[in-house]
mmCIF file of C-alpha atoms in Angstrom:
data_model
loop_
_atom_site.group_PDB
_atom_site.id
_atom_site.type_symbol
_atom_site.label_atom_id
_atom_site.label_comp_id
_atom_site.label_asym_id
_atom_site.label_seq_id
_atom_site.Cartn_x
_atom_site.Cartn_y
_atom_site.Cartn_z
ATOM 1 C CA UNK R 290 45.188 -53.040 -14.440
ATOM 2 C CA UNK R 291 47.214 -54.757 -11.977
ATOM 3 C CA UNK R 292 46.451 -56.914 -9.666
ATOM 4 C CA UNK R 293 46.704 -54.216 -6.216
ATOM 5 C CA UNK R 294 44.153 -52.481 -8.856
ATOM 6 C CA UNK R 295 41.439 -55.754 -8.614
ATOM 7 C CA UNK R 296 41.445 -55.430 -5.283
ATOM 8 C CA UNK R 297 41.006 -52.084 -4.640
ATOM 9 C CA UNK R 298 37.331 -51.370 -2.275
ATOM 10 C CA UNK R 299 36.155 -49.067 -4.437
ATOM 11 C CA UNK R 300 33.249 -46.051 -2.956
ATOM 12 C CA UNK R 301 29.871 -46.452 -4.585
ATOM 13 C CA UNK R 302 27.524 -43.261 -4.408
ATOM 14 C CA UNK R 303 24.039 -45.090 -3.743
ATOM 15 C CA UNK R 304 20.526 -43.779 -4.868
ATOM 16 C CA UNK R 305 17.971 -44.235 -1.852
ATOM 17 C CA UNK R 306 14.144 -43.403 -1.744
ATOM 18 C CA UNK R 307 13.734 -43.248 2.087
ATOM 19 C CA UNK R 308 10.504 -41.680 2.451
ATOM 20 C CA UNK R 309 7.760 -40.661 -0.127
ATOM 21 C CA UNK R 310 8.925 -37.981 -1.772
ATOM 22 C CA UNK R 311 12.259 -37.904 -0.812
ATOM 23 C CA UNK R 312 15.635 -38.947 -1.497
ATOM 24 C CA UNK R 313 19.237 -39.418 -0.925
ATOM 25 C CA UNK R 314 22.658 -40.624 -1.704
ATOM 26 C CA UNK R 315 24.599 -42.541 0.560
ATOM 27 C CA UNK R 316 27.907 -43.893 0.102
ATOM 28 C CA UNK R 317 29.366 -47.433 0.279
ATOM 29 C CA UNK R 318 31.949 -48.975 -0.398
ATOM 30 C CA UNK R 319 32.245 -51.632 -2.744
ATOM 31 C CA UNK R 320 34.526 -54.853 -1.891
ATOM 32 C CA UNK R 321 36.410 -56.522 -4.596
ATOM 33 C CA UNK R 322 34.387 -58.550 -7.301
ATOM 34 C CA UNK R 323 34.200 -62.518 -6.074
ATOM 35 C CA UNK R 324 35.533 -64.713 -8.623
ATOM 36 C CA UNK R 325 32.228 -64.736 -10.066
ATOM 37 C CA UNK R 326 31.667 -60.591 -10.238
ATOM 38 C CA UNK R 327 32.849 -57.866 -11.746
ATOM 39 C CA UNK R 328 32.365 -54.343 -11.431
ATOM 40 C CA UNK R 329 30.595 -52.001 -13.503
ATOM 41 C CA UNK R 330 31.457 -47.914 -13.123
ATOM 42 C CA UNK R 331 28.049 -46.478 -14.594
ATOM 43 C CA UNK R 332 27.590 -43.231 -17.509
ATOM 44 C CA UNK R 333 24.739 -43.576 -17.166
ATOM 45 C CA UNK R 334 20.886 -44.059 -16.075
ATOM 46 C CA UNK R 335 17.205 -43.427 -17.053
ATOM 47 C CA UNK R 336 14.620 -42.357 -14.287
ATOM 48 C CA UNK R 337 11.138 -43.592 -14.772
ATOM 49 C CA UNK R 338 8.647 -41.822 -15.199
ATOM 50 C CA UNK R 339 6.522 -44.427 -14.639
ATOM 51 C CA UNK R 340 6.949 -47.048 -12.455
ATOM 52 C CA UNK R 341 9.534 -45.691 -10.804
ATOM 53 C CA UNK R 342 7.831 -41.642 -9.957
ATOM 54 C CA UNK R 343 5.070 -44.016 -8.360
ATOM 55 C CA UNK R 344 8.199 -45.690 -5.485
ATOM 56 C CA UNK R 345 8.574 -41.883 -5.922
ATOM 57 C CA UNK R 346 5.544 -41.240 -4.475
ATOM 58 C CA UNK R 347 5.017 -44.263 -2.105
ATOM 59 C CA UNK R 348 1.702 -45.370 -4.545
ATOM 60 C CA UNK R 349 3.107 -48.538 -5.286
ATOM 61 C CA UNK R 350 0.979 -51.275 -3.318
ATOM 62 C CA UNK R 351 3.396 -53.016 -0.153
ATOM 63 C CA UNK R 352 2.148 -56.872 -0.709
ATOM 64 C CA UNK R 353 3.527 -56.802 -4.129
ATOM 65 C CA UNK R 354 6.952 -57.168 -5.402
ATOM 66 C CA UNK R 355 8.610 -54.294 -7.132
ATOM 67 C CA UNK R 356 9.249 -56.031 -10.555
ATOM 68 C CA UNK R 357 8.827 -60.257 -10.272
ATOM 69 C CA UNK R 358 10.575 -60.719 -13.223
ATOM 70 C CA UNK R 359 14.162 -58.826 -11.302
ATOM 71 C CA UNK R 360 15.726 -60.587 -8.468
ATOM 72 C CA UNK R 361 16.889 -57.372 -6.602
ATOM 73 C CA UNK R 362 12.934 -56.754 -7.168
ATOM 74 C CA UNK R 363 11.247 -59.909 -5.785
ATOM 75 C CA UNK R 364 10.461 -58.092 -2.142
ATOM 76 C CA UNK R 365 7.147 -55.985 -1.760
ATOM 77 C CA UNK R 366 8.419 -52.475 -1.069
ATOM 78 C CA UNK R 367 9.626 -50.919 1.912
ATOM 79 C CA UNK R 368 11.819 -47.680 2.444
ATOM 80 C CA UNK R 369 14.178 -47.050 1.947
ATOM 81 C CA UNK R 370 14.994 -49.007 -0.803
ATOM 82 C CA UNK R 371 17.005 -48.574 -4.138
ATOM 83 C CA UNK R 372 15.631 -48.490 -7.441
ATOM 84 C CA UNK R 373 15.380 -48.144 -11.081
ATOM 85 C CA UNK R 374 16.668 -50.492 -14.213
ATOM 86 C CA UNK R 375 18.206 -48.944 -17.034
ATOM 87 C CA UNK R 376 21.292 -48.534 -16.284
ATOM 88 C CA UNK R 377 24.940 -48.922 -18.713
ATOM 89 C CA UNK R 378 27.971 -48.243 -17.365
ATOM 90 C CA UNK R 379 32.394 -50.387 -18.388
ATOM 91 C CA UNK R 380 33.272 -52.727 -16.265
ATOM 92 C CA UNK R 381 35.671 -52.282 -14.382
ATOM 93 C CA UNK R 382 36.810 -54.937 -12.581
ATOM 94 C CA UNK R 383 36.761 -58.392 -13.192
ATOM 95 C CA UNK R 384 36.428 -61.627 -10.994
ATOM 96 C CA UNK R 385 38.944 -65.089 -11.324
ATOM 97 C CA UNK R 386 36.025 -66.906 -13.206
ATOM 98 C CA UNK R 387 35.605 -64.060 -15.343
ATOM 99 C CA UNK R 388 36.342 -63.299 -18.894
ATOM 100 C CA UNK R 389 39.399 -60.950 -19.334
ATOM 101 C CA UNK R 390 37.860 -59.943 -22.575
ATOM 102 C CA UNK R 391 35.287 -59.011 -20.680
ATOM 103 C CA UNK R 392 36.965 -55.798 -18.986
ATOM 104 C CA UNK R 393 35.967 -52.069 -20.690
ATOM 105 C CA UNK R 394 33.275 -54.142 -22.126
ATOM 106 C CA UNK R 395 30.041 -51.017 -21.481
ATOM 107 C CA UNK R 396 27.253 -52.888 -20.679
ATOM 108 C CA UNK R 397 23.700 -52.236 -19.900
ATOM 109 C CA UNK R 398 21.568 -53.948 -16.072
ATOM 110 C CA UNK R 399 18.512 -54.287 -14.860
ATOM 111 C CA UNK R 400 19.870 -52.360 -11.669
ATOM 112 C CA UNK R 401 19.647 -49.646 -8.889
ATOM 113 C CA UNK R 402 21.030 -45.974 -10.009
ATOM 114 C CA UNK R 403 24.929 -45.657 -9.266
ATOM 115 C CA UNK R 404 27.251 -44.497 -9.499
ATOM 116 C CA UNK R 405 28.899 -48.454 -9.302
ATOM 117 C CA UNK R 406 27.376 -51.437 -8.747
ATOM 118 C CA UNK R 407 28.673 -55.072 -9.106
ATOM 119 C CA UNK R 408 26.617 -57.791 -10.572
ATOM 120 C CA UNK R 409 27.460 -61.405 -12.153
ATOM 121 C CA UNK R 410 27.939 -61.351 -16.065
ATOM 122 C CA UNK R 411 23.892 -62.912 -16.317
ATOM 123 C CA UNK R 412 23.079 -59.428 -15.180
ATOM 124 C CA UNK R 413 24.881 -57.803 -17.789
ATOM 125 C CA UNK R 414 23.836 -57.093 -21.791
ATOM 126 C CA UNK R 415 26.594 -56.305 -23.472
ATOM 127 C CA UNK R 416 25.882 -53.032 -25.857
ATOM 128 C CA UNK R 417 26.675 -54.022 -29.636
ATOM 129 C CA UNK R 418 29.893 -51.773 -30.450
ATOM 130 C CA UNK R 419 27.559 -49.365 -32.587
ATOM 131 C CA UNK R 420 25.296 -48.339 -29.903
ATOM 132 C CA UNK R 421 26.315 -45.799 -27.955
ATOM 133 C CA UNK R 422 24.804 -45.381 -23.974
ATOM 134 C CA UNK R 423 22.407 -43.109 -23.861
ATOM 135 C CA UNK R 424 20.567 -44.354 -26.550
ATOM 136 C CA UNK R 425 21.135 -47.977 -24.901
ATOM 137 C CA UNK R 426 19.501 -46.503 -21.381
ATOM 138 C CA UNK R 427 16.198 -47.440 -23.135
ATOM 139 C CA UNK R 428 16.784 -50.611 -24.287
ATOM 140 C CA UNK R 429 13.772 -51.799 -21.017
ATOM 141 C CA UNK R 430 11.499 -48.961 -21.814
ATOM 142 C CA UNK R 431 12.023 -50.555 -25.777
ATOM 143 C CA UNK R 432 11.814 -53.768 -24.742
ATOM 144 C CA UNK R 433 8.044 -52.916 -24.005
ATOM 145 C CA UNK R 434 7.656 -50.826 -26.446
ATOM 146 C CA UNK R 435 8.116 -54.493 -28.728
ATOM 147 C CA UNK R 436 5.967 -56.162 -26.582
ATOM 148 C CA UNK R 437 2.914 -54.323 -26.930
ATOM 149 C CA UNK R 438 3.545 -54.325 -30.169
ATOM 150 C CA UNK R 439 3.632 -57.943 -29.944
ATOM 151 C CA UNK R 440 0.283 -58.405 -28.112
ATOM 152 C CA UNK R 441 -0.867 -55.579 -29.954
ATOM 153 C CA UNK R 442 -1.046 -57.373 -33.055
ATOM 154 C CA UNK R 443 -1.856 -54.089 -35.518
ATOM 155 C CA UNK R 444 -3.131 -55.200 -39.012
ATOM 156 C CA UNK R 445 -2.231 -53.465 -42.596
ATOM 157 C CA UNK R 446 -4.692 -50.532 -43.000
ATOM 158 C CA UNK R 447 -5.668 -50.236 -39.456
ATOM 159 C CA UNK R 448 -6.948 -46.520 -37.505
ATOM 160 C CA UNK R 449 -4.835 -46.570 -34.174
ATOM 161 C CA UNK R 450 -5.117 -44.775 -30.961
ATOM 162 C CA UNK R 451 -2.111 -44.486 -28.108
ATOM 163 C CA UNK R 452 -3.158 -42.741 -25.371
ATOM 164 C CA UNK R 453 -0.065 -41.129 -23.694
ATOM 165 C CA UNK R 454 3.076 -39.970 -24.509
ATOM 166 C CA UNK R 455 5.588 -40.639 -22.272
ATOM 167 C CA UNK R 456 8.309 -42.256 -23.350
ATOM 168 C CA UNK R 457 7.013 -45.563 -23.411
ATOM 169 C CA UNK R 458 4.346 -44.135 -25.467
ATOM 170 C CA UNK R 459 6.353 -42.673 -28.039
ATOM 171 C CA UNK R 460 9.389 -45.555 -28.258
ATOM 172 C CA UNK R 461 5.535 -46.445 -29.161
ATOM 173 C CA UNK R 462 4.278 -44.276 -31.513
ATOM 174 C CA UNK R 463 7.681 -45.357 -33.388
ATOM 175 C CA UNK R 464 7.443 -48.690 -33.549
ATOM 176 C CA UNK R 465 3.957 -47.839 -34.661
ATOM 177 C CA UNK R 466 4.419 -45.085 -37.260
ATOM 178 C CA UNK R 467 6.554 -48.416 -40.011
ATOM 179 C CA UNK R 468 3.651 -50.482 -39.649
ATOM 180 C CA UNK R 469 1.663 -49.886 -43.385
ATOM 181 C CA UNK R 470 -1.615 -48.473 -41.120
ATOM 182 C CA UNK R 471 -4.101 -45.753 -42.662
ATOM 183 C CA UNK R 472 -3.969 -44.623 -39.565
ATOM 184 C CA UNK R 473 -1.461 -43.563 -36.581
ATOM 185 C CA UNK R 474 -3.118 -41.678 -33.367
ATOM 186 C CA UNK R 475 -2.437 -40.714 -30.198
ATOM 187 C CA UNK R 476 -3.175 -38.385 -27.223
ATOM 188 C CA UNK R 477 -1.579 -36.885 -24.274
ATOM 189 C CA UNK R 478 -2.238 -33.930 -21.604
ATOM 190 C CA UNK R 479 1.342 -32.155 -22.819
ATOM 191 C CA UNK R 480 2.172 -29.636 -25.674
ATOM 192 C CA UNK R 481 6.393 -31.222 -25.683
ATOM 193 C CA UNK R 482 4.710 -34.887 -25.810
ATOM 194 C CA UNK R 483 2.273 -34.672 -28.313
ATOM 195 C CA UNK R 484 4.227 -32.431 -30.532
ATOM 196 C CA UNK R 485 7.038 -34.815 -30.308
ATOM 197 C CA UNK R 486 5.078 -37.001 -31.121
ATOM 198 C CA UNK R 487 3.735 -36.204 -34.585
ATOM 199 C CA UNK R 488 8.174 -35.788 -34.965
ATOM 200 C CA UNK R 489 7.764 -39.574 -35.289
ATOM 201 C CA UNK R 490 5.504 -40.116 -37.450
ATOM 202 C CA UNK R 491 2.245 -39.769 -35.503
ATOM 203 C CA UNK R 492 -0.816 -38.863 -37.724
ATOM 204 C CA UNK R 493 -2.178 -36.304 -35.786
ATOM 205 C CA UNK R 494 -2.640 -35.796 -31.978
ATOM 206 C CA UNK R 495 -4.938 -35.050 -29.504
ATOM 207 C CA UNK R 496 -6.313 -33.424 -25.777
ATOM 208 C CA UNK R 497 -7.693 -36.857 -24.295
ATOM 209 C CA UNK R 498 -10.333 -34.082 -22.239
ATOM 210 C CA UNK R 499 -9.903 -30.515 -24.817
ATOM 211 C CA UNK R 500 -10.415 -32.730 -27.736
ATOM 212 C CA UNK R 501 -12.088 -35.562 -26.405
ATOM 213 C CA UNK R 502 -14.837 -35.058 -29.066
ATOM 214 C CA UNK R 503 -12.753 -34.149 -32.134
ATOM 215 C CA UNK R 504 -11.501 -37.494 -31.307
ATOM 216 C CA UNK R 505 -14.376 -39.228 -30.863
ATOM 217 C CA UNK R 506 -16.275 -37.407 -34.135
ATOM 218 C CA UNK R 507 -13.144 -38.910 -36.328
ATOM 219 C CA UNK R 508 -13.151 -41.945 -35.264
ATOM 220 C CA UNK R 509 -16.359 -42.602 -35.566
ATOM 221 C CA UNK R 510 -17.208 -42.008 -39.121
ATOM 222 C CA UNK R 511 -14.927 -44.794 -39.327
ATOM 223 C CA UNK R 512 -16.369 -47.616 -36.973
ATOM 224 C CA UNK R 513 -14.249 -46.224 -34.151
ATOM 225 C CA UNK R 514 -10.474 -47.726 -33.542
ATOM 226 C CA UNK R 515 -8.937 -51.408 -33.904
ATOM 227 C CA UNK R 516 -6.749 -50.960 -32.002
ATOM 228 C CA UNK R 517 -6.234 -48.172 -28.464
ATOM 229 C CA UNK R 518 -3.152 -49.095 -26.450
ATOM 230 C CA UNK R 519 -3.423 -47.607 -23.152
ATOM 231 C CA UNK R 520 0.327 -45.943 -21.927
ATOM 232 C CA UNK R 521 -0.232 -42.829 -19.764
ATOM 233 C CA UNK R 522 -0.030 -44.051 -16.623
ATOM 234 C CA UNK R 523 -4.216 -43.277 -15.721
ATOM 235 C CA UNK R 524 -6.699 -45.424 -14.763
ATOM 236 C CA UNK R 525 -9.703 -42.932 -15.932
ATOM 237 C CA UNK R 526 -8.338 -43.412 -19.876
ATOM 238 C CA UNK R 527 -9.276 -46.961 -20.107
ATOM 239 C CA UNK R 528 -12.970 -45.458 -20.275
ATOM 240 C CA UNK R 529 -11.700 -42.794 -23.398
ATOM 241 C CA UNK R 530 -10.302 -45.739 -24.370
ATOM 242 C CA UNK R 531 -13.812 -48.148 -24.404
ATOM 243 C CA UNK R 532 -14.991 -45.141 -25.808
ATOM 244 C CA UNK R 533 -13.347 -45.049 -29.242
ATOM 245 C CA UNK R 534 -13.577 -48.174 -30.206
ATOM 246 C CA UNK R 535 -16.074 -50.545 -32.091
ATOM 247 C CA UNK R 536 -17.120 -53.367 -32.074
ATOM 248 C CA UNK R 537 -14.493 -56.294 -31.655
ATOM 249 C CA UNK R 538 -11.795 -53.612 -31.300
ATOM 250 C CA UNK R 539 -9.277 -54.347 -28.774
ATOM 251 C CA UNK R 540 -7.290 -52.282 -26.353
ATOM 252 C CA UNK R 541 -3.562 -53.376 -24.762
ATOM 253 C CA UNK R 542 -3.312 -51.412 -21.568
ATOM 254 C CA UNK R 543 0.916 -50.935 -20.512
ATOM 255 C CA UNK R 544 0.391 -49.187 -17.883
ATOM 256 C CA UNK R 545 0.818 -50.084 -14.446
ATOM 257 C CA UNK R 546 -1.319 -47.597 -11.902
ATOM 258 C CA UNK R 547 -0.139 -49.399 -8.948
ATOM 259 C CA UNK R 548 -3.139 -48.611 -5.748
ATOM 260 C CA UNK R 549 -4.343 -45.759 -7.425
ATOM 261 C CA UNK R 550 -8.024 -47.241 -9.626
ATOM 262 C CA UNK R 551 -10.672 -45.928 -11.402
ATOM 263 C CA UNK R 552 -14.066 -47.230 -12.118
ATOM 264 C CA UNK R 553 -14.291 -48.093 -15.701
ATOM 265 C CA UNK R 554 -17.374 -48.324 -17.102
ATOM 266 C CA UNK R 555 -18.084 -52.022 -18.558
ATOM 267 C CA UNK R 556 -21.528 -52.178 -19.655
ATOM 268 C CA UNK R 557 -23.325 -50.248 -22.351
ATOM 269 C CA UNK R 558 -21.201 -49.550 -25.291
ATOM 270 C CA UNK R 559 -18.628 -52.281 -23.904
ATOM 271 C CA UNK R 560 -20.080 -54.733 -23.090
ATOM 272 C CA UNK R 561 -22.050 -54.698 -26.586
ATOM 273 C CA UNK R 562 -18.924 -54.161 -28.723
ATOM 274 C CA UNK R 563 -17.770 -57.687 -27.855
ATOM 275 C CA UNK R 564 -14.346 -55.918 -26.847
ATOM 276 C CA UNK R 565 -11.447 -57.347 -26.476
ATOM 277 C CA UNK R 566 -9.124 -56.010 -23.617
ATOM 278 C CA UNK R 567 -5.731 -57.121 -22.109
ATOM 279 C CA UNK R 568 -3.120 -56.640 -19.957
ATOM 280 C CA UNK R 569 0.709 -56.583 -21.833
ATOM 281 C CA UNK R 570 3.564 -57.812 -18.608
ATOM 282 C CA UNK R 571 6.909 -57.301 -20.248
ATOM 283 C CA UNK R 572 7.988 -59.307 -17.149
ATOM 284 C CA UNK R 573 6.817 -62.442 -19.514
ATOM 285 C CA UNK R 574 6.709 -63.466 -22.964
ATOM 286 C CA UNK R 575 2.517 -63.770 -24.407
ATOM 287 C CA UNK R 576 2.143 -67.828 -24.468
ATOM 288 C CA UNK R 577 1.163 -67.699 -28.118
ATOM 289 C CA UNK R 578 4.659 -66.122 -28.820
ATOM 290 C CA UNK R 579 7.162 -68.364 -26.670
ATOM 291 C CA UNK R 580 7.927 -71.258 -28.256
ATOM 292 C CA UNK R 581 9.628 -69.039 -30.800
ATOM 293 C CA UNK R 582 10.520 -66.097 -28.553
ATOM 294 C CA UNK R 583 13.173 -66.118 -26.070
ATOM 295 C CA UNK R 584 13.895 -62.666 -23.933
ATOM 296 C CA UNK R 585 16.823 -62.474 -25.368
ATOM 297 C CA UNK R 586 15.745 -62.917 -29.451
ATOM 298 C CA UNK R 587 13.155 -59.764 -27.322
ATOM 299 C CA UNK R 588 16.655 -57.843 -26.241
ATOM 300 C CA UNK R 589 18.338 -58.180 -29.753
ATOM 301 C CA UNK R 590 14.903 -56.655 -31.696
ATOM 302 C CA UNK R 591 15.624 -54.585 -28.767
ATOM 303 C CA UNK R 592 18.965 -53.372 -30.208
ATOM 304 C CA UNK R 593 17.680 -53.775 -34.092
ATOM 305 C CA UNK R 594 14.717 -51.310 -32.992
ATOM 306 C CA UNK R 595 17.305 -48.396 -31.095
ATOM 307 C CA UNK R 596 19.499 -48.064 -33.906
ATOM 308 C CA UNK R 597 16.152 -47.513 -36.274
ATOM 309 C CA UNK R 598 14.051 -45.390 -33.431
ATOM 310 C CA UNK R 599 18.002 -43.354 -31.824
ATOM 311 C CA UNK R 600 15.454 -42.458 -28.783
ATOM 312 C CA UNK R 601 18.520 -40.189 -27.472
ATOM 313 C CA UNK R 602 16.785 -37.542 -29.312
ATOM 314 C CA UNK R 603 13.935 -38.282 -26.827
ATOM 315 C CA UNK R 604 16.601 -37.382 -23.729
ATOM 316 C CA UNK R 605 15.302 -33.195 -22.362
ATOM 317 C CA UNK R 606 17.697 -33.243 -18.795
ATOM 318 C CA UNK R 607 20.753 -34.456 -17.751
ATOM 319 C CA UNK R 608 21.372 -35.059 -14.057
ATOM 320 C CA UNK R 609 24.615 -36.619 -12.104
ATOM 321 C CA UNK R 610 23.581 -37.889 -9.128
ATOM 322 C CA UNK R 611 23.363 -34.738 -6.837
ATOM 323 C CA UNK R 612 20.763 -33.343 -8.585
ATOM 324 C CA UNK R 613 18.564 -35.872 -8.586
ATOM 325 C CA UNK R 614 16.202 -33.983 -4.956
ATOM 326 C CA UNK R 615 15.724 -31.512 -7.181
ATOM 327 C CA UNK R 616 14.695 -33.788 -10.316
ATOM 328 C CA UNK R 617 12.704 -36.113 -8.899
ATOM 329 C CA UNK R 618 10.699 -32.897 -7.457
ATOM 330 C CA UNK R 619 10.629 -31.378 -11.360
ATOM 331 C CA UNK R 620 9.339 -35.122 -12.291
ATOM 332 C CA UNK R 621 6.749 -34.288 -9.293
ATOM 333 C CA UNK R 622 5.319 -31.372 -9.913
ATOM 334 C CA UNK R 623 6.100 -29.898 -13.725
ATOM 335 C CA UNK R 624 6.151 -33.261 -15.702
ATOM 336 C CA UNK R 625 4.501 -31.548 -18.352
ATOM 337 C CA UNK R 626 8.515 -30.268 -19.239
ATOM 338 C CA UNK R 627 10.470 -33.240 -18.871
ATOM 339 C CA UNK R 628 10.572 -35.947 -22.162
ATOM 340 C CA UNK R 629 13.358 -38.254 -20.340
ATOM 341 C CA UNK R 630 15.764 -37.108 -17.522
ATOM 342 C CA UNK R 631 18.919 -39.348 -16.975
ATOM 343 C CA UNK R 632 22.078 -39.438 -14.231
ATOM 344 C CA UNK R 633 24.941 -38.748 -15.621
ATOM 345 C CA UNK R 634 27.986 -39.860 -13.995
ATOM 346 C CA UNK R 635 31.556 -38.754 -13.971
ATOM 347 C CA UNK R 636 33.593 -41.426 -15.166
ATOM 348 C CA UNK R 637 37.857 -39.968 -15.039
#
């Protein structure tokens, strides 16, 4: 790369959430990187069907930061804004103080959807040589799934239920299928997700309404589920989780509901059964793990799990940024048709 190439401004295509249910593509001229910065050219970025769709619908509480652990998302939500946290790209330009060996390296970053972005190297995770970019976009969700398993502490011979088989639910089920459980069950409203869950090792799947009685009767014969993960994003699912539990069972809530609420029945069986209900937050490490685990250790484990699970199998839709409006409308109106949607970028 010549000196002139290093100082040439880059024209970036950026996705902006302009108001509820509306997105637009804006062009921004990026300057040459500062001494400690790099310019990254995106290869692909994953759309979150959870938090990101809450942003799209305008369902994020106005007094809560989009993500307390990411510097660019510290401020409460206010339109217009950029969002996204699973971007993979190639380092296109490096600042004077950046190791020149990083040039052309593929990296993962918690960045909004854009064709190019500028950041410092401490905001980048270099991809292992054997990880494909489309597999790497699952790193953030895989870290969430790993965190859920660590918080739930599944034990040998347990009956485990996962409520919700979106991407996080599928990754979680894929990990749990590697454990010597007695039974792994999954619940989801969509046929496509239930079929995919069976393919990753779930023993049996259920519709949350149509099959609830069957699921309840099955678990009652086993004194209830030992462990229930709630990752559906539907607050009402907490009541189903309570119904499925036995005495001293554990419920781990991985969903973030934004400003959605529901009446949760904490009296009756929930009280008598001495249920252990906890929330799982990927932004931090559980106190009992923090002495031995670091974020870097968990990311390393995330890469290992990506190798085992090959989550790119869950990509059902690919689109360019120009098709963003149609893609978000599809996710909003027909989520039953989509497993994982990914934006792809022209790297020529």
